[in-house]
Amino acid sequence: MRVALVLRSGGDFDASHIARLCRQVTDYLPGAQIFCLSDVEVPCPRIELRYDWPGWWSKMELFRPDIGGDLLFMDLDTSIVGTLDGIAAVDRLTVLSDFYWPTTGRIQSSLMFIPERDRQEIWDAWIADPSRHMRECVTQEMWGDQGFLGQFWQGRAQRWQDVLPGQVVSYKCHVREKTRSDKEFGDGTLPENARVVIFHGKPRPWENGW
């Protein structure tokens, strides 16, 4: 399994967060081939970022035609807490449903299995006008990279929550003590079947000892 990470310098993340996630992936998916798209040195094989797309938009370089093979991508504020055998067995395009709005069909891009065959269409559409896509993907319904990807994948990509129920959870929705009764369900403990915890924003995992 090829595991892809992305680090754009100048933001909240640095090479230490690559090292942290590499350790966790290696512990729970021995033999994984990890690489990172980055503009700085990292403690794993690196592919140079070619474009100056800011922040999460750097993830769009995952779709470059020169990057071959099927990819398991995860955001850097992800924590691996159990075996990834089930996740590694997936062989179809798979993304997350939005944790807070799961019935809308919106996707969440923190953890994605992206077969090579599903990437060219995305790249062709994106590279035609990246600036326009970044300008337009700023609404709640179409937010950021996942808003752009959702135009192609809603109704087409299977969802981790359906394929492996309970294995991929949100820190905010399923782990920490709930702060709102309608969207959060945690009691401060890790759900029994959890394998991956998605933080999707603040707090970051290392701020809470993860």
mmCIF file of N, CA and C in Angstrom, residues 55-133:
data_model
loop_
_atom_site.group_PDB
_atom_site.id
_atom_site.type_symbol
_atom_site.label_atom_id
_atom_site.label_comp_id
_atom_site.label_asym_id
_atom_site.label_seq_id
_atom_site.Cartn_x
_atom_site.Cartn_y
_atom_site.Cartn_z
ATOM 1 N N GLY A 55 -1.867 26.164 1.317
ATOM 2 C CA GLY A 55 -2.594 25.343 2.279
ATOM 3 C C GLY A 55 -3.043 24.009 1.739
ATOM 4 N N TRP A 56 -4.317 23.693 2.020
ATOM 5 C CA TRP A 56 -4.851 22.390 1.619
ATOM 6 C C TRP A 56 -4.904 22.207 0.107
ATOM 7 N N TRP A 57 -4.838 23.296 -0.641
ATOM 8 C CA TRP A 57 -4.866 23.153 -2.099
ATOM 9 C C TRP A 57 -3.644 22.407 -2.627
ATOM 10 N N SER A 58 -2.585 22.328 -1.830
ATOM 11 C CA SER A 58 -1.424 21.533 -2.250
ATOM 12 C C SER A 58 -1.784 20.065 -2.419
ATOM 13 N N LYS A 59 -2.855 19.626 -1.765
ATOM 14 C CA LYS A 59 -3.292 18.231 -1.912
ATOM 15 C C LYS A 59 -3.672 17.903 -3.350
ATOM 16 N N MET A 60 -3.988 18.916 -4.135
ATOM 17 C CA MET A 60 -4.368 18.641 -5.517
ATOM 18 C C MET A 60 -3.202 18.087 -6.327
ATOM 19 N N GLU A 61 -1.973 18.242 -5.844
ATOM 20 C CA GLU A 61 -0.835 17.652 -6.552
ATOM 21 C C GLU A 61 -0.820 16.125 -6.450
ATOM 22 N N LEU A 62 -1.624 15.555 -5.570
ATOM 23 C CA LEU A 62 -1.781 14.099 -5.543
ATOM 24 C C LEU A 62 -2.278 13.561 -6.878
ATOM 25 N N PHE A 63 -2.925 14.414 -7.645
ATOM 26 C CA PHE A 63 -3.549 13.984 -8.894
ATOM 27 C C PHE A 63 -2.643 14.190 -10.110
ATOM 28 N N ARG A 64 -1.433 14.647 -9.883
ATOM 29 C CA ARG A 64 -0.495 14.836 -10.990
ATOM 30 C C ARG A 64 -0.275 13.535 -11.757
ATOM 31 N N PRO A 65 -0.226 13.585 -13.073
ATOM 32 C CA PRO A 65 -0.067 12.361 -13.877
ATOM 33 C C PRO A 65 1.242 11.627 -13.632
ATOM 34 N N ASP A 66 2.269 12.329 -13.154
ATOM 35 C CA ASP A 66 3.556 11.663 -12.936
ATOM 36 C C ASP A 66 3.595 10.847 -11.652
ATOM 37 N N ILE A 67 2.566 10.944 -10.826
ATOM 38 C CA ILE A 67 2.509 10.170 -9.588
ATOM 39 C C ILE A 67 1.617 8.960 -9.841
ATOM 40 N N GLY A 68 2.227 7.813 -9.971
ATOM 41 C CA GLY A 68 1.484 6.622 -10.353
ATOM 42 C C GLY A 68 1.026 5.799 -9.164
ATOM 43 N N GLY A 69 0.216 4.808 -9.462
ATOM 44 C CA GLY A 69 -0.224 3.852 -8.456
ATOM 45 C C GLY A 69 -1.426 4.318 -7.662
ATOM 46 N N ASP A 70 -2.035 3.375 -6.967
ATOM 47 C CA ASP A 70 -3.148 3.683 -6.076
ATOM 48 C C ASP A 70 -2.592 4.292 -4.788
ATOM 49 N N LEU A 71 -3.309 5.252 -4.213
ATOM 50 C CA LEU A 71 -2.804 5.992 -3.061
ATOM 51 C C LEU A 71 -3.801 5.993 -1.914
ATOM 52 N N LEU A 72 -3.285 5.772 -0.711
ATOM 53 C CA LEU A 72 -4.037 6.039 0.508
ATOM 54 C C LEU A 72 -3.500 7.344 1.073
ATOM 55 N N PHE A 73 -4.331 8.372 1.070
ATOM 56 C CA PHE A 73 -3.923 9.685 1.560
ATOM 57 C C PHE A 73 -4.531 9.938 2.925
ATOM 58 N N MET A 74 -3.754 10.581 3.795
ATOM 59 C CA MET A 74 -4.303 11.034 5.071
ATOM 60 C C MET A 74 -3.726 12.393 5.434
ATOM 61 N N ASP A 75 -4.572 13.242 6.011
ATOM 62 C CA ASP A 75 -4.125 14.541 6.495
ATOM 63 C C ASP A 75 -3.150 14.362 7.653
ATOM 64 N N LEU A 76 -2.332 15.378 7.900
ATOM 65 C CA LEU A 76 -1.305 15.273 8.933
ATOM 66 C C LEU A 76 -1.871 15.344 10.343
ATOM 67 N N ASP A 77 -3.071 15.891 10.514
ATOM 68 C CA ASP A 77 -3.690 15.893 11.840
ATOM 69 C C ASP A 77 -4.610 14.685 12.012
ATOM 70 N N THR A 78 -4.091 13.537 11.583
ATOM 71 C CA THR A 78 -4.756 12.245 11.730
ATOM 72 C C THR A 78 -3.978 11.432 12.754
ATOM 73 N N SER A 79 -4.674 10.631 13.553
ATOM 74 C CA SER A 79 -4.006 9.719 14.476
ATOM 75 C C SER A 79 -4.437 8.291 14.175
ATOM 76 N N ILE A 80 -3.455 7.404 14.062
ATOM 77 C CA ILE A 80 -3.714 5.983 13.844
ATOM 78 C C ILE A 80 -3.674 5.298 15.201
ATOM 79 N N VAL A 81 -4.735 4.589 15.552
ATOM 80 C CA VAL A 81 -4.841 3.993 16.891
ATOM 81 C C VAL A 81 -5.085 2.491 16.846
ATOM 82 N N GLY A 82 -5.116 1.896 15.663
ATOM 83 C CA GLY A 82 -5.343 0.461 15.531
ATOM 84 C C GLY A 82 -4.945 -0.016 14.148
ATOM 85 N N THR A 83 -5.012 -1.309 13.942
ATOM 86 C CA THR A 83 -4.580 -1.891 12.679
ATOM 87 C C THR A 83 -5.289 -1.265 11.481
ATOM 88 N N LEU A 84 -4.520 -1.088 10.416
ATOM 89 C CA LEU A 84 -5.070 -0.542 9.177
ATOM 90 C C LEU A 84 -5.339 -1.629 8.147
ATOM 91 N N ASP A 85 -5.400 -2.876 8.574
ATOM 92 C CA ASP A 85 -5.593 -3.976 7.627
ATOM 93 C C ASP A 85 -6.878 -3.815 6.823
ATOM 94 N N GLY A 86 -7.967 -3.445 7.472
ATOM 95 C CA GLY A 86 -9.232 -3.273 6.763
ATOM 96 C C GLY A 86 -9.176 -2.135 5.771
ATOM 97 N N ILE A 87 -8.577 -1.038 6.162
ATOM 98 C CA ILE A 87 -8.443 0.114 5.274
ATOM 99 C C ILE A 87 -7.561 -0.230 4.085
ATOM 100 N N ALA A 88 -6.478 -0.971 4.334
ATOM 101 C CA ALA A 88 -5.557 -1.335 3.258
ATOM 102 C C ALA A 88 -6.174 -2.316 2.273
ATOM 103 N N ALA A 89 -7.243 -3.002 2.666
ATOM 104 C CA ALA A 89 -7.892 -3.972 1.783
ATOM 105 C C ALA A 89 -8.875 -3.329 0.815
ATOM 106 N N VAL A 90 -9.206 -2.068 1.026
ATOM 107 C CA VAL A 90 -10.143 -1.368 0.146
ATOM 108 C C VAL A 90 -9.499 -1.173 -1.223
ATOM 109 N N ASP A 91 -10.283 -1.394 -2.283
ATOM 110 C CA ASP A 91 -9.725 -1.269 -3.637
ATOM 111 C C ASP A 91 -10.560 -0.383 -4.549
ATOM 112 N N ARG A 92 -11.497 0.369 -3.976
ATOM 113 C CA ARG A 92 -12.319 1.310 -4.742
ATOM 114 C C ARG A 92 -12.162 2.710 -4.171
ATOM 115 N N LEU A 93 -12.460 3.708 -4.994
ATOM 116 C CA LEU A 93 -12.436 5.092 -4.557
ATOM 117 C C LEU A 93 -13.256 5.242 -3.275
ATOM 118 N N THR A 94 -12.607 5.725 -2.218
ATOM 119 C CA THR A 94 -13.258 5.801 -0.912
ATOM 120 C C THR A 94 -12.856 7.092 -0.215
ATOM 121 N N VAL A 95 -13.853 7.818 0.285
ATOM 122 C CA VAL A 95 -13.620 9.068 1.007
ATOM 123 C C VAL A 95 -14.520 9.075 2.236
ATOM 124 N N LEU A 96 -14.403 10.113 3.030
ATOM 125 C CA LEU A 96 -15.261 10.274 4.192
ATOM 126 C C LEU A 96 -16.515 11.063 3.843
ATOM 127 N N SER A 97 -17.601 10.747 4.518
ATOM 128 C CA SER A 97 -18.747 11.643 4.538
ATOM 129 C C SER A 97 -18.477 12.732 5.566
ATOM 130 N N ASP A 98 -18.979 13.919 5.329
ATOM 131 C CA ASP A 98 -18.855 15.009 6.289
ATOM 132 C C ASP A 98 -19.367 14.539 7.651
ATOM 133 N N PHE A 99 -18.542 14.670 8.685
ATOM 134 C CA PHE A 99 -18.922 14.150 10.001
ATOM 135 C C PHE A 99 -20.117 14.888 10.588
ATOM 136 N N TYR A 100 -20.186 16.189 10.379
ATOM 137 C CA TYR A 100 -21.272 16.971 10.964
ATOM 138 C C TYR A 100 -22.541 16.943 10.117
ATOM 139 N N TRP A 101 -22.384 16.726 8.819
ATOM 140 C CA TRP A 101 -23.537 16.755 7.914
ATOM 141 C C TRP A 101 -23.519 15.507 7.029
ATOM 142 N N PRO A 102 -23.645 14.321 7.611
ATOM 143 C CA PRO A 102 -23.461 13.083 6.840
ATOM 144 C C PRO A 102 -24.540 12.810 5.802
ATOM 145 N N THR A 103 -25.706 13.401 5.952
ATOM 146 C CA THR A 103 -26.793 13.104 5.015
ATOM 147 C C THR A 103 -26.797 14.022 3.798
ATOM 148 N N THR A 104 -25.893 14.987 3.741
ATOM 149 C CA THR A 104 -25.890 15.933 2.622
ATOM 150 C C THR A 104 -25.197 15.378 1.385
ATOM 151 N N GLY A 105 -24.416 14.313 1.557
ATOM 152 C CA GLY A 105 -23.626 13.789 0.453
ATOM 153 C C GLY A 105 -22.267 14.438 0.320
ATOM 154 N N ARG A 106 -22.011 15.505 1.089
ATOM 155 C CA ARG A 106 -20.716 16.173 1.005
ATOM 156 C C ARG A 106 -19.600 15.236 1.449
ATOM 157 N N ILE A 107 -18.453 15.377 0.809
ATOM 158 C CA ILE A 107 -17.326 14.534 1.174
ATOM 159 C C ILE A 107 -16.388 15.287 2.112
ATOM 160 N N GLN A 108 -15.592 14.505 2.832
ATOM 161 C CA GLN A 108 -14.537 15.033 3.693
ATOM 162 C C GLN A 108 -13.249 14.372 3.238
ATOM 163 N N SER A 109 -12.202 15.157 3.027
ATOM 164 C CA SER A 109 -11.023 14.641 2.322
ATOM 165 C C SER A 109 -9.845 14.297 3.225
ATOM 166 N N SER A 110 -10.065 14.153 4.525
ATOM 167 C CA SER A 110 -8.957 13.871 5.437
ATOM 168 C C SER A 110 -8.356 12.489 5.244
ATOM 169 N N LEU A 111 -9.153 11.535 4.786
ATOM 170 C CA LEU A 111 -8.678 10.174 4.528
ATOM 171 C C LEU A 111 -9.309 9.721 3.220
ATOM 172 N N MET A 112 -8.464 9.419 2.225
ATOM 173 C CA MET A 112 -8.974 9.038 0.908
ATOM 174 C C MET A 112 -8.160 7.881 0.350
ATOM 175 N N PHE A 113 -8.858 6.891 -0.196
ATOM 176 C CA PHE A 113 -8.181 5.913 -1.044
ATOM 177 C C PHE A 113 -8.502 6.294 -2.477
ATOM 178 N N ILE A 114 -7.451 6.632 -3.239
ATOM 179 C CA ILE A 114 -7.641 7.168 -4.586
ATOM 180 C C ILE A 114 -6.942 6.260 -5.589
ATOM 181 N N PRO A 115 -7.681 5.382 -6.269
ATOM 182 C CA PRO A 115 -7.055 4.564 -7.313
ATOM 183 C C PRO A 115 -6.501 5.444 -8.433
ATOM 184 N N GLU A 116 -5.465 4.966 -9.060
ATOM 185 C CA GLU A 116 -4.859 5.725 -10.153
ATOM 186 C C GLU A 116 -5.876 6.028 -11.248
ATOM 187 N N ARG A 117 -6.771 5.097 -11.521
ATOM 188 C CA ARG A 117 -7.727 5.273 -12.615
ATOM 189 C C ARG A 117 -8.708 6.414 -12.358
ATOM 190 N N ASP A 118 -8.837 6.856 -11.109
ATOM 191 C CA ASP A 118 -9.791 7.915 -10.772
ATOM 192 C C ASP A 118 -9.153 9.295 -10.682
ATOM 193 N N ARG A 119 -7.892 9.418 -11.022
ATOM 194 C CA ARG A 119 -7.211 10.689 -10.788
ATOM 195 C C ARG A 119 -7.106 11.588 -12.019
ATOM 196 N N GLN A 120 -7.029 11.029 -13.203
ATOM 197 C CA GLN A 120 -6.789 11.853 -14.386
ATOM 198 C C GLN A 120 -7.917 12.852 -14.628
ATOM 199 N N GLU A 121 -9.148 12.416 -14.471
ATOM 200 C CA GLU A 121 -10.298 13.309 -14.669
ATOM 201 C C GLU A 121 -10.211 14.521 -13.739
ATOM 202 N N ILE A 122 -9.838 14.267 -12.489
ATOM 203 C CA ILE A 122 -9.729 15.352 -11.521
ATOM 204 C C ILE A 122 -8.625 16.324 -11.932
ATOM 205 N N TRP A 123 -7.489 15.777 -12.297
ATOM 206 C CA TRP A 123 -6.360 16.635 -12.674
ATOM 207 C C TRP A 123 -6.694 17.498 -13.889
ATOM 208 N N ASP A 124 -7.294 16.910 -14.888
ATOM 209 C CA ASP A 124 -7.613 17.660 -16.104
ATOM 210 C C ASP A 124 -8.538 18.832 -15.797
ATOM 211 N N ALA A 125 -9.545 18.592 -14.951
ATOM 212 C CA ALA A 125 -10.473 19.663 -14.605
ATOM 213 C C ALA A 125 -9.796 20.724 -13.741
ATOM 214 N N TRP A 126 -8.995 20.291 -12.802
ATOM 215 C CA TRP A 126 -8.338 21.216 -11.887
ATOM 216 C C TRP A 126 -7.317 22.103 -12.588
ATOM 217 N N ILE A 127 -6.427 21.489 -13.341
ATOM 218 C CA ILE A 127 -5.294 22.220 -13.898
ATOM 219 C C ILE A 127 -5.725 23.190 -14.998
ATOM 220 N N ALA A 128 -6.942 23.031 -15.506
ATOM 221 C CA ALA A 128 -7.444 23.955 -16.523
ATOM 222 C C ALA A 128 -7.567 25.375 -15.978
ATOM 223 N N ASP A 129 -7.867 25.520 -14.672
ATOM 224 C CA ASP A 129 -8.007 26.860 -14.095
ATOM 225 C C ASP A 129 -7.975 26.785 -12.568
ATOM 226 N N PRO A 130 -6.835 26.480 -11.967
ATOM 227 C CA PRO A 130 -6.764 26.355 -10.509
ATOM 228 C C PRO A 130 -7.221 27.610 -9.767
ATOM 229 N N SER A 131 -6.864 28.779 -10.263
ATOM 230 C CA SER A 131 -7.221 30.018 -9.567
ATOM 231 C C SER A 131 -8.731 30.178 -9.463
ATOM 232 N N ARG A 132 -9.435 29.856 -10.535
ATOM 233 C CA ARG A 132 -10.897 29.965 -10.498
ATOM 234 C C ARG A 132 -11.482 28.984 -9.500
ATOM 235 N N HIS A 133 -10.991 27.754 -9.493
ATOM 236 C CA HIS A 133 -11.520 26.761 -8.560
ATOM 237 C C HIS A 133 -11.292 27.197 -7.114
#
